[in-house]
């Protein structure tokens, strides 16, 4: 009878001890826990590829996210045209080539090129003759030797010839033809088309032997140094914008490579259909050669930044709508012993989560707790 009483007391004691403990599982394996300490064997720690880390300060940012395009302003893009019809005689460059302002692009030959030079020379000869007649009659008219009617006719013909000549001369200047050489009798059969700005050839619509005319563009040149970022911001975020505000942008195809820009123009009217305004930001010239005009970009405008304590997002454990981290208390040859510490998470950026935590904890588990279930 006494033996049975002792057995009952011993069994009751064991039940009390067992009930005071709970268990945490990692894929079926038992990890000892109690109200104060969580014990993880070093073998299990290695098997689950757990890692230690520290709570570190990090700069978190409140950003306005949108999208836009890299475009050239009017002064950063040039459409190359011919002012006269003809045929492409020669061409030196193609799409992607860099050209300097004034550099030779192509040459155009044809009857119209020759004709305009002939007309100029004929116009010059006619003007010289009418000028001499006008000057002669002007002197005679002043001496009442020539009739007033003759003088007026000569003056009229002179002024018309002078206007026609100046027009022909302007046409030569437009075609970059040398009037002095033409006056000396040097008539060429072709004209040269030169780059109006420095930049890269982005479009080419001509080839050897092709007929061209003034209404068809030959090439397009883009000055990448003048590229800027154009984007929209919705009405709800307009108050977060400031001139010279920093922002970053990246291609959707490569979201690991960020570029910096600075806001310098904020739209002053809201589009009634999209409820947004248009903004422009300057990009760094050193990055320009990596872009092409018209590229689509994701944009992040930095509204506010602040310092806060942080941990990798995967270091946080959630239980009953609360969040915890495991802080190392001690270790021995076989085990690690952790405290479960409650934290209040904030925003998460780039895998790091802002946390509020009471106390100073030097060493916490930062990786491998995703299979850990703590009651």
mmCIF file of C-alpha atoms in Angstrom:
data_model
loop_
_atom_site.group_PDB
_atom_site.id
_atom_site.type_symbol
_atom_site.label_atom_id
_atom_site.label_comp_id
_atom_site.label_asym_id
_atom_site.label_seq_id
_atom_site.Cartn_x
_atom_site.Cartn_y
_atom_site.Cartn_z
ATOM 1 C CA UNK A 1 0.000 0.000 0.000
ATOM 2 C CA UNK A 2 2.780 2.465 0.888
ATOM 3 C CA UNK A 3 4.562 1.509 -2.361
ATOM 4 C CA UNK A 4 1.489 2.441 -4.420
ATOM 5 C CA UNK A 5 1.227 5.834 -2.684
ATOM 6 C CA UNK A 6 4.908 6.556 -3.456
ATOM 7 C CA UNK A 7 4.419 5.575 -7.105
ATOM 8 C CA UNK A 8 1.395 7.893 -7.365
ATOM 9 C CA UNK A 9 3.334 10.804 -5.862
ATOM 10 C CA UNK A 10 6.265 10.201 -8.225
ATOM 11 C CA UNK A 11 4.003 10.007 -11.275
ATOM 12 C CA UNK A 12 2.184 13.197 -10.255
ATOM 13 C CA UNK A 13 5.523 14.996 -9.913
ATOM 14 C CA UNK A 14 6.574 13.941 -13.388
ATOM 15 C CA UNK A 15 3.278 15.153 -14.845
ATOM 16 C CA UNK A 16 3.784 18.562 -13.217
ATOM 17 C CA UNK A 17 7.281 18.825 -14.699
ATOM 18 C CA UNK A 18 6.048 17.766 -18.135
ATOM 19 C CA UNK A 19 3.105 20.186 -18.022
ATOM 20 C CA UNK A 20 5.484 23.052 -17.174
ATOM 21 C CA UNK A 21 7.360 22.446 -20.416
ATOM 22 C CA UNK A 22 6.260 22.900 -24.048
ATOM 23 C CA UNK A 23 7.930 21.843 -27.276
ATOM 24 C CA UNK A 24 8.963 23.503 -30.514
ATOM 25 C CA UNK A 25 9.348 21.469 -33.669
ATOM 26 C CA UNK A 26 11.681 21.859 -36.614
ATOM 27 C CA UNK A 27 10.454 19.484 -39.302
ATOM 28 C CA UNK A 28 9.508 16.825 -36.764
ATOM 29 C CA UNK A 29 12.504 17.198 -34.466
ATOM 30 C CA UNK A 30 11.946 18.251 -30.858
ATOM 31 C CA UNK A 31 13.480 21.420 -29.452
ATOM 32 C CA UNK A 32 13.157 21.966 -25.723
ATOM 33 C CA UNK A 33 11.435 25.158 -24.607
ATOM 34 C CA UNK A 34 10.118 26.583 -21.396
ATOM 35 C CA UNK A 35 8.849 29.977 -20.355
ATOM 36 C CA UNK A 36 12.355 31.376 -20.079
ATOM 37 C CA UNK A 37 14.627 29.463 -22.454
ATOM 38 C CA UNK A 38 14.510 27.833 -25.888
ATOM 39 C CA UNK A 39 17.159 25.180 -26.401
ATOM 40 C CA UNK A 40 18.356 24.257 -29.907
ATOM 41 C CA UNK A 41 21.029 21.652 -30.390
ATOM 42 C CA UNK A 42 24.052 22.710 -32.390
ATOM 43 C CA UNK A 43 23.433 19.801 -34.738
ATOM 44 C CA UNK A 44 19.932 21.062 -35.498
ATOM 45 C CA UNK A 45 21.253 24.635 -35.813
ATOM 46 C CA UNK A 46 23.683 23.519 -38.518
ATOM 47 C CA UNK A 47 21.156 21.271 -40.267
ATOM 48 C CA UNK A 48 18.629 24.108 -40.616
ATOM 49 C CA UNK A 49 21.405 26.447 -41.861
ATOM 50 C CA UNK A 50 20.672 28.908 -39.095
ATOM 51 C CA UNK A 51 22.871 31.956 -38.784
ATOM 52 C CA UNK A 52 23.645 34.547 -36.133
ATOM 53 C CA UNK A 53 23.503 38.272 -36.721
ATOM 54 C CA UNK A 54 23.106 41.556 -34.907
ATOM 55 C CA UNK A 55 20.443 44.223 -34.667
ATOM 56 C CA UNK A 56 21.861 47.035 -36.787
ATOM 57 C CA UNK A 57 20.908 50.612 -37.659
ATOM 58 C CA UNK A 58 19.536 51.149 -41.146
ATOM 59 C CA UNK A 59 18.206 54.117 -43.120
ATOM 60 C CA UNK A 60 14.599 53.498 -44.118
ATOM 61 C CA UNK A 61 12.889 55.589 -46.753
ATOM 62 C CA UNK A 62 9.336 56.600 -47.485
ATOM 63 C CA UNK A 63 9.069 56.705 -51.261
ATOM 64 C CA UNK A 64 6.530 57.611 -53.929
ATOM 65 C CA UNK A 65 6.570 54.938 -56.613
ATOM 66 C CA UNK A 66 5.639 55.648 -60.210
ATOM 67 C CA UNK A 67 6.937 55.097 -63.747
ATOM 68 C CA UNK A 68 8.206 57.174 -66.635
ATOM 69 C CA UNK A 69 10.428 57.347 -69.682
ATOM 70 C CA UNK A 70 13.817 58.701 -70.635
ATOM 71 C CA UNK A 71 13.250 61.298 -73.347
ATOM 72 C CA UNK A 72 15.164 64.015 -75.127
ATOM 73 C CA UNK A 73 14.108 67.635 -74.743
ATOM 74 C CA UNK A 74 13.633 69.627 -77.970
ATOM 75 C CA UNK A 75 17.225 70.867 -77.897
ATOM 76 C CA UNK A 76 18.543 67.334 -77.404
ATOM 77 C CA UNK A 77 17.108 65.777 -80.556
ATOM 78 C CA UNK A 78 17.494 66.693 -84.229
ATOM 79 C CA UNK A 79 15.690 65.468 -87.346
ATOM 80 C CA UNK A 80 18.035 65.551 -90.355
ATOM 81 C CA UNK A 81 16.360 66.552 -93.634
ATOM 82 C CA UNK A 82 17.418 67.534 -97.108
ATOM 83 C CA UNK A 83 16.227 70.848 -98.501
ATOM 84 C CA UNK A 84 16.381 69.612 -102.086
ATOM 85 C CA UNK A 85 15.399 66.446 -103.935
ATOM 86 C CA UNK A 86 18.074 64.086 -105.203
ATOM 87 C CA UNK A 87 19.733 60.693 -104.775
ATOM 88 C CA UNK A 88 21.996 59.523 -101.952
ATOM 89 C CA UNK A 89 25.514 59.529 -103.422
ATOM 90 C CA UNK A 90 27.481 58.513 -100.327
ATOM 91 C CA UNK A 91 26.844 57.743 -96.676
ATOM 92 C CA UNK A 92 29.390 57.290 -93.901
ATOM 93 C CA UNK A 93 27.470 56.383 -90.766
ATOM 94 C CA UNK A 94 24.655 54.221 -89.499
ATOM 95 C CA UNK A 95 22.404 53.755 -86.455
ATOM 96 C CA UNK A 96 24.314 53.790 -83.164
ATOM 97 C CA UNK A 97 27.249 55.840 -84.447
ATOM 98 C CA UNK A 98 28.296 58.917 -82.511
ATOM 99 C CA UNK A 99 28.666 62.132 -84.511
ATOM 100 C CA UNK A 100 29.908 65.603 -83.668
ATOM 101 C CA UNK A 101 28.109 68.757 -84.681
ATOM 102 C CA UNK A 102 29.114 69.631 -88.266
ATOM 103 C CA UNK A 103 30.351 66.117 -89.068
ATOM 104 C CA UNK A 104 29.625 64.730 -92.563
ATOM 105 C CA UNK A 105 26.638 62.361 -92.686
ATOM 106 C CA UNK A 106 25.845 61.803 -96.366
ATOM 107 C CA UNK A 107 25.854 63.487 -99.774
ATOM 108 C CA UNK A 108 22.999 64.043 -102.225
ATOM 109 C CA UNK A 109 23.335 64.560 -105.974
ATOM 110 C CA UNK A 110 20.857 65.420 -108.698
ATOM 111 C CA UNK A 111 19.772 67.895 -111.365
ATOM 112 C CA UNK A 112 18.171 70.225 -108.841
ATOM 113 C CA UNK A 113 21.528 70.710 -107.126
ATOM 114 C CA UNK A 114 23.091 71.826 -110.420
ATOM 115 C CA UNK A 115 20.067 73.916 -111.398
ATOM 116 C CA UNK A 116 20.040 76.054 -108.272
ATOM 117 C CA UNK A 117 23.719 76.923 -108.799
ATOM 118 C CA UNK A 118 23.043 77.874 -112.421
ATOM 119 C CA UNK A 119 20.132 80.049 -111.361
ATOM 120 C CA UNK A 120 22.342 81.763 -108.817
ATOM 121 C CA UNK A 121 25.025 82.545 -111.362
ATOM 122 C CA UNK A 122 22.443 83.779 -113.886
ATOM 123 C CA UNK A 123 20.789 85.870 -111.197
ATOM 124 C CA UNK A 124 24.135 87.397 -110.286
ATOM 125 C CA UNK A 125 24.826 88.323 -113.926
ATOM 126 C CA UNK A 126 21.360 89.842 -114.342
ATOM 127 C CA UNK A 127 21.689 91.802 -111.089
ATOM 128 C CA UNK A 128 25.059 93.197 -112.143
ATOM 129 C CA UNK A 129 23.599 94.354 -115.467
ATOM 130 C CA UNK A 130 20.508 95.916 -113.926
ATOM 131 C CA UNK A 131 22.601 97.539 -111.201
ATOM 132 C CA UNK A 132 24.748 99.259 -113.805
ATOM 133 C CA UNK A 133 21.665 100.406 -115.760
ATOM 134 C CA UNK A 134 19.981 101.627 -112.588
ATOM 135 C CA UNK A 135 23.069 103.607 -111.517
ATOM 136 C CA UNK A 136 23.378 105.137 -115.000
ATOM 137 C CA UNK A 137 19.760 106.245 -115.185
ATOM 138 C CA UNK A 138 19.899 107.504 -111.599
ATOM 139 C CA UNK A 139 22.681 109.926 -112.550
ATOM 140 C CA UNK A 140 20.970 110.970 -115.783
ATOM 141 C CA UNK A 141 17.645 111.423 -113.987
ATOM 142 C CA UNK A 142 19.246 113.682 -111.400
ATOM 143 C CA UNK A 143 20.550 115.837 -114.256
ATOM 144 C CA UNK A 144 17.136 115.775 -115.996
ATOM 145 C CA UNK A 145 18.656 113.984 -118.993
ATOM 146 C CA UNK A 146 16.739 110.683 -118.635
ATOM 147 C CA UNK A 147 12.981 110.556 -118.262
ATOM 148 C CA UNK A 148 11.431 109.835 -114.892
ATOM 149 C CA UNK A 149 9.535 106.899 -116.382
ATOM 150 C CA UNK A 150 12.721 105.170 -117.582
ATOM 151 C CA UNK A 151 14.362 105.631 -114.211
ATOM 152 C CA UNK A 152 11.388 104.220 -112.302
ATOM 153 C CA UNK A 153 11.297 101.152 -114.596
ATOM 154 C CA UNK A 154 15.028 100.566 -114.200
ATOM 155 C CA UNK A 155 14.788 100.950 -110.427
ATOM 156 C CA UNK A 156 11.908 98.467 -110.273
ATOM 157 C CA UNK A 157 13.751 95.864 -112.348
ATOM 158 C CA UNK A 158 16.870 96.338 -110.239
ATOM 159 C CA UNK A 159 15.017 95.861 -106.946
ATOM 160 C CA UNK A 160 13.249 92.730 -108.241
ATOM 161 C CA UNK A 161 16.518 91.252 -109.466
ATOM 162 C CA UNK A 162 18.190 92.087 -106.152
ATOM 163 C CA UNK A 163 15.412 90.339 -104.188
ATOM 164 C CA UNK A 164 15.596 87.273 -106.445
ATOM 165 C CA UNK A 165 19.358 87.162 -106.072
ATOM 166 C CA UNK A 166 19.222 87.374 -102.282
ATOM 167 C CA UNK A 167 16.692 84.541 -102.271
ATOM 168 C CA UNK A 168 18.953 82.382 -104.437
ATOM 169 C CA UNK A 169 21.901 83.205 -102.187
ATOM 170 C CA UNK A 170 19.898 82.166 -99.095
ATOM 171 C CA UNK A 171 19.054 78.869 -100.793
ATOM 172 C CA UNK A 172 22.753 78.226 -101.354
ATOM 173 C CA UNK A 173 23.471 78.933 -97.682
ATOM 174 C CA UNK A 174 20.671 76.539 -96.728
ATOM 175 C CA UNK A 175 22.313 73.836 -98.847
ATOM 176 C CA UNK A 176 25.790 74.726 -97.504
ATOM 177 C CA UNK A 177 27.039 75.566 -101.008
ATOM 178 C CA UNK A 178 29.908 78.038 -101.378
ATOM 179 C CA UNK A 179 28.656 81.082 -103.290
ATOM 180 C CA UNK A 180 32.186 82.356 -103.946
ATOM 181 C CA UNK A 181 33.179 79.163 -105.757
ATOM 182 C CA UNK A 182 30.000 79.255 -107.842
ATOM 183 C CA UNK A 183 30.702 82.867 -108.798
ATOM 184 C CA UNK A 184 34.120 81.661 -109.947
ATOM 185 C CA UNK A 185 32.443 79.010 -112.118
ATOM 186 C CA UNK A 186 32.936 75.967 -109.824
ATOM 187 C CA UNK A 187 29.582 74.190 -109.957
ATOM 188 C CA UNK A 188 29.218 70.905 -108.031
ATOM 189 C CA UNK A 189 26.767 68.084 -108.663
ATOM 190 C CA UNK A 190 26.181 67.191 -105.006
ATOM 191 C CA UNK A 191 25.617 68.683 -101.573
ATOM 192 C CA UNK A 192 26.811 67.465 -98.200
ATOM 193 C CA UNK A 193 24.479 66.846 -95.266
ATOM 194 C CA UNK A 194 26.125 67.499 -91.904
ATOM 195 C CA UNK A 195 25.112 66.811 -88.310
ATOM 196 C CA UNK A 196 23.196 69.745 -86.749
ATOM 197 C CA UNK A 197 24.041 68.575 -83.189
ATOM 198 C CA UNK A 198 26.399 66.149 -81.488
ATOM 199 C CA UNK A 199 24.905 62.820 -80.467
ATOM 200 C CA UNK A 200 24.076 59.293 -81.530
ATOM 201 C CA UNK A 201 22.223 58.378 -84.710
ATOM 202 C CA UNK A 202 19.000 56.798 -83.467
ATOM 203 C CA UNK A 203 17.089 56.504 -86.766
ATOM 204 C CA UNK A 204 18.335 56.179 -90.349
ATOM 205 C CA UNK A 205 15.928 56.286 -93.293
ATOM 206 C CA UNK A 206 18.356 56.473 -96.200
ATOM 207 C CA UNK A 207 20.712 54.225 -98.148
ATOM 208 C CA UNK A 208 22.971 54.477 -101.206
ATOM 209 C CA UNK A 209 21.108 55.246 -104.421
ATOM 210 C CA UNK A 210 17.861 56.082 -102.662
ATOM 211 C CA UNK A 211 15.782 58.997 -103.917
ATOM 212 C CA UNK A 212 15.157 61.566 -101.201
ATOM 213 C CA UNK A 213 13.033 64.680 -100.879
ATOM 214 C CA UNK A 214 12.508 67.463 -98.304
ATOM 215 C CA UNK A 215 9.359 65.869 -96.893
ATOM 216 C CA UNK A 216 11.138 62.651 -95.814
ATOM 217 C CA UNK A 217 13.555 62.711 -92.828
ATOM 218 C CA UNK A 218 16.946 61.145 -93.474
ATOM 219 C CA UNK A 219 18.121 60.543 -89.904
ATOM 220 C CA UNK A 220 17.469 61.348 -86.272
ATOM 221 C CA UNK A 221 20.241 62.287 -83.849
ATOM 222 C CA UNK A 222 19.837 62.162 -80.075
ATOM 223 C CA UNK A 223 22.162 63.883 -77.620
ATOM 224 C CA UNK A 224 22.181 61.466 -74.689
ATOM 225 C CA UNK A 225 23.818 64.084 -72.465
ATOM 226 C CA UNK A 226 20.534 65.982 -72.577
ATOM 227 C CA UNK A 227 18.282 63.007 -71.801
ATOM 228 C CA UNK A 228 15.953 63.536 -68.866
ATOM 229 C CA UNK A 229 13.476 61.422 -66.955
ATOM 230 C CA UNK A 230 9.833 62.281 -67.522
ATOM 231 C CA UNK A 231 7.234 60.716 -65.225
ATOM 232 C CA UNK A 232 3.796 61.238 -63.717
ATOM 233 C CA UNK A 233 2.797 61.638 -60.069
ATOM 234 C CA UNK A 234 -0.777 61.100 -58.932
ATOM 235 C CA UNK A 235 -2.721 63.870 -57.235
ATOM 236 C CA UNK A 236 -2.616 62.217 -53.788
ATOM 237 C CA UNK A 237 1.213 62.388 -53.786
ATOM 238 C CA UNK A 238 1.713 65.875 -55.232
ATOM 239 C CA UNK A 239 2.239 67.445 -51.786
ATOM 240 C CA UNK A 240 5.213 65.124 -51.248
ATOM 241 C CA UNK A 241 7.165 66.683 -54.111
ATOM 242 C CA UNK A 242 9.865 69.330 -53.788
ATOM 243 C CA UNK A 243 12.225 70.823 -56.319
ATOM 244 C CA UNK A 244 15.725 69.259 -56.231
ATOM 245 C CA UNK A 245 14.283 66.200 -54.479
ATOM 246 C CA UNK A 246 16.357 63.050 -54.896
ATOM 247 C CA UNK A 247 14.955 60.047 -56.674
ATOM 248 C CA UNK A 248 16.165 56.807 -58.199
ATOM 249 C CA UNK A 249 15.045 54.879 -61.224
ATOM 250 C CA UNK A 250 15.675 51.498 -62.792
ATOM 251 C CA UNK A 251 14.661 49.339 -65.716
ATOM 252 C CA UNK A 252 11.963 46.719 -64.981
ATOM 253 C CA UNK A 253 14.266 44.178 -66.636
ATOM 254 C CA UNK A 254 17.085 44.929 -64.178
ATOM 255 C CA UNK A 255 15.712 46.045 -60.815
ATOM 256 C CA UNK A 256 19.057 45.464 -59.110
ATOM 257 C CA UNK A 257 20.763 48.368 -60.870
ATOM 258 C CA UNK A 258 19.603 51.766 -59.662
ATOM 259 C CA UNK A 259 20.387 55.178 -61.140
ATOM 260 C CA UNK A 260 20.049 58.535 -59.409
ATOM 261 C CA UNK A 261 18.263 61.672 -60.588
ATOM 262 C CA UNK A 262 17.107 65.023 -59.233
ATOM 263 C CA UNK A 263 13.649 66.512 -59.587
ATOM 264 C CA UNK A 264 13.811 69.913 -61.282
ATOM 265 C CA UNK A 265 10.414 70.510 -62.874
ATOM 266 C CA UNK A 266 7.009 69.854 -61.272
ATOM 267 C CA UNK A 267 3.845 70.130 -63.342
ATOM 268 C CA UNK A 268 1.417 72.919 -62.482
ATOM 269 C CA UNK A 269 -1.816 71.369 -63.756
ATOM 270 C CA UNK A 270 -3.511 68.045 -63.099
ATOM 271 C CA UNK A 271 -4.608 65.885 -65.992
ATOM 272 C CA UNK A 272 -8.384 65.462 -65.444
ATOM 273 C CA UNK A 273 -8.360 61.961 -66.973
ATOM 274 C CA UNK A 274 -5.387 60.434 -65.147
ATOM 275 C CA UNK A 275 -5.537 62.660 -62.009
ATOM 276 C CA UNK A 276 -1.797 63.158 -62.254
ATOM 277 C CA UNK A 277 0.816 65.788 -63.045
ATOM 278 C CA UNK A 278 3.876 65.502 -65.249
ATOM 279 C CA UNK A 279 7.347 65.937 -63.755
ATOM 280 C CA UNK A 280 10.894 65.974 -65.110
ATOM 281 C CA UNK A 281 14.134 64.967 -63.391
ATOM 282 C CA UNK A 282 17.754 65.440 -64.395
ATOM 283 C CA UNK A 283 19.865 62.300 -64.687
ATOM 284 C CA UNK A 284 23.620 62.020 -64.196
ATOM 285 C CA UNK A 285 25.511 62.571 -67.439
ATOM 286 C CA UNK A 286 27.939 59.794 -66.517
ATOM 287 C CA UNK A 287 25.069 57.298 -66.830
ATOM 288 C CA UNK A 288 23.702 58.654 -70.114
ATOM 289 C CA UNK A 289 25.569 56.286 -72.460
ATOM 290 C CA UNK A 290 23.749 53.328 -70.859
ATOM 291 C CA UNK A 291 20.357 54.563 -72.063
ATOM 292 C CA UNK A 292 18.420 55.115 -75.251
ATOM 293 C CA UNK A 293 15.694 57.660 -75.794
ATOM 294 C CA UNK A 294 12.238 56.307 -74.988
ATOM 295 C CA UNK A 295 13.312 53.696 -72.394
ATOM 296 C CA UNK A 296 10.602 52.808 -69.866
ATOM 297 C CA UNK A 297 11.699 53.186 -66.227
ATOM 298 C CA UNK A 298 10.373 52.533 -62.731
ATOM 299 C CA UNK A 299 10.769 55.577 -60.492
ATOM 300 C CA UNK A 300 11.086 55.954 -56.708
ATOM 301 C CA UNK A 301 10.905 59.498 -55.315
ATOM 302 C CA UNK A 302 12.414 59.720 -51.826
ATOM 303 C CA UNK A 303 9.906 61.615 -49.670
ATOM 304 C CA UNK A 304 11.374 61.001 -46.206
ATOM 305 C CA UNK A 305 14.219 58.970 -44.683
ATOM 306 C CA UNK A 306 14.999 58.013 -41.100
ATOM 307 C CA UNK A 307 17.338 55.813 -39.034
ATOM 308 C CA UNK A 308 15.940 52.801 -37.184
ATOM 309 C CA UNK A 309 16.990 49.464 -35.734
ATOM 310 C CA UNK A 310 16.640 46.643 -38.228
ATOM 311 C CA UNK A 311 16.864 42.907 -38.767
ATOM 312 C CA UNK A 312 16.432 40.747 -41.841
ATOM 313 C CA UNK A 313 12.732 40.104 -42.403
ATOM 314 C CA UNK A 314 13.357 36.353 -42.178
ATOM 315 C CA UNK A 315 14.651 36.762 -38.595
ATOM 316 C CA UNK A 316 11.149 37.473 -37.264
ATOM 317 C CA UNK A 317 8.856 34.781 -35.869
ATOM 318 C CA UNK A 318 5.104 35.341 -35.677
ATOM 319 C CA UNK A 319 2.892 33.794 -33.013
ATOM 320 C CA UNK A 320 -0.666 34.849 -32.141
ATOM 321 C CA UNK A 321 -0.309 38.182 -34.001
ATOM 322 C CA UNK A 322 2.885 39.021 -32.161
ATOM 323 C CA UNK A 323 6.457 39.006 -33.472
ATOM 324 C CA UNK A 324 9.578 37.683 -31.798
ATOM 325 C CA UNK A 325 13.286 37.187 -32.340
ATOM 326 C CA UNK A 326 15.532 34.638 -30.689
ATOM 327 C CA UNK A 327 18.406 36.177 -28.752
ATOM 328 C CA UNK A 328 21.335 33.977 -27.681
ATOM 329 C CA UNK A 329 21.600 33.677 -23.915
ATOM 330 C CA UNK A 330 24.339 31.077 -23.586
ATOM 331 C CA UNK A 331 25.765 27.931 -25.134
ATOM 332 C CA UNK A 332 27.562 24.749 -24.188
ATOM 333 C CA UNK A 333 29.224 21.969 -26.145
ATOM 334 C CA UNK A 334 25.948 20.597 -27.478
ATOM 335 C CA UNK A 335 23.316 23.315 -27.357
ATOM 336 C CA UNK A 336 22.427 26.949 -27.838
ATOM 337 C CA UNK A 337 20.060 28.571 -25.331
ATOM 338 C CA UNK A 338 17.859 31.460 -26.501
ATOM 339 C CA UNK A 339 15.443 34.009 -25.084
ATOM 340 C CA UNK A 340 12.266 34.758 -27.015
ATOM 341 C CA UNK A 341 12.156 38.565 -27.293
ATOM 342 C CA UNK A 342 9.093 40.428 -28.546
ATOM 343 C CA UNK A 343 9.598 43.112 -31.200
ATOM 344 C CA UNK A 344 7.309 45.547 -33.001
ATOM 345 C CA UNK A 345 7.978 45.519 -36.744
ATOM 346 C CA UNK A 346 7.647 48.571 -38.999
ATOM 347 C CA UNK A 347 8.280 48.952 -42.702
ATOM 348 C CA UNK A 348 10.287 46.451 -44.719
ATOM 349 C CA UNK A 349 12.669 47.502 -47.480
ATOM 350 C CA UNK A 350 15.135 45.396 -49.440
ATOM 351 C CA UNK A 351 14.668 42.448 -47.072
ATOM 352 C CA UNK A 352 15.292 44.476 -43.900
ATOM 353 C CA UNK A 353 12.529 45.178 -41.383
ATOM 354 C CA UNK A 354 12.375 48.171 -39.056
ATOM 355 C CA UNK A 355 11.907 46.990 -35.442
ATOM 356 C CA UNK A 356 11.238 48.423 -32.005
ATOM 357 C CA UNK A 357 12.809 46.358 -29.224
ATOM 358 C CA UNK A 358 13.399 46.893 -25.519
ATOM 359 C CA UNK A 359 16.909 46.129 -24.336
ATOM 360 C CA UNK A 360 20.247 45.532 -26.002
ATOM 361 C CA UNK A 361 20.615 42.135 -27.648
ATOM 362 C CA UNK A 362 23.935 41.460 -29.321
ATOM 363 C CA UNK A 363 23.366 38.103 -31.016
ATOM 364 C CA UNK A 364 20.134 36.874 -32.597
ATOM 365 C CA UNK A 365 19.183 34.257 -35.155
ATOM 366 C CA UNK A 366 18.841 35.990 -38.517
ATOM 367 C CA UNK A 367 18.342 33.016 -40.793
ATOM 368 C CA UNK A 368 16.739 29.589 -40.630
ATOM 369 C CA UNK A 369 13.841 30.214 -38.244
ATOM 370 C CA UNK A 370 11.124 29.865 -40.914
ATOM 371 C CA UNK A 371 10.439 26.205 -39.881
ATOM 372 C CA UNK A 372 10.437 27.028 -36.185
ATOM 373 C CA UNK A 373 7.029 27.065 -34.479
ATOM 374 C CA UNK A 374 6.958 28.536 -30.980
ATOM 375 C CA UNK A 375 3.830 28.391 -28.815
#
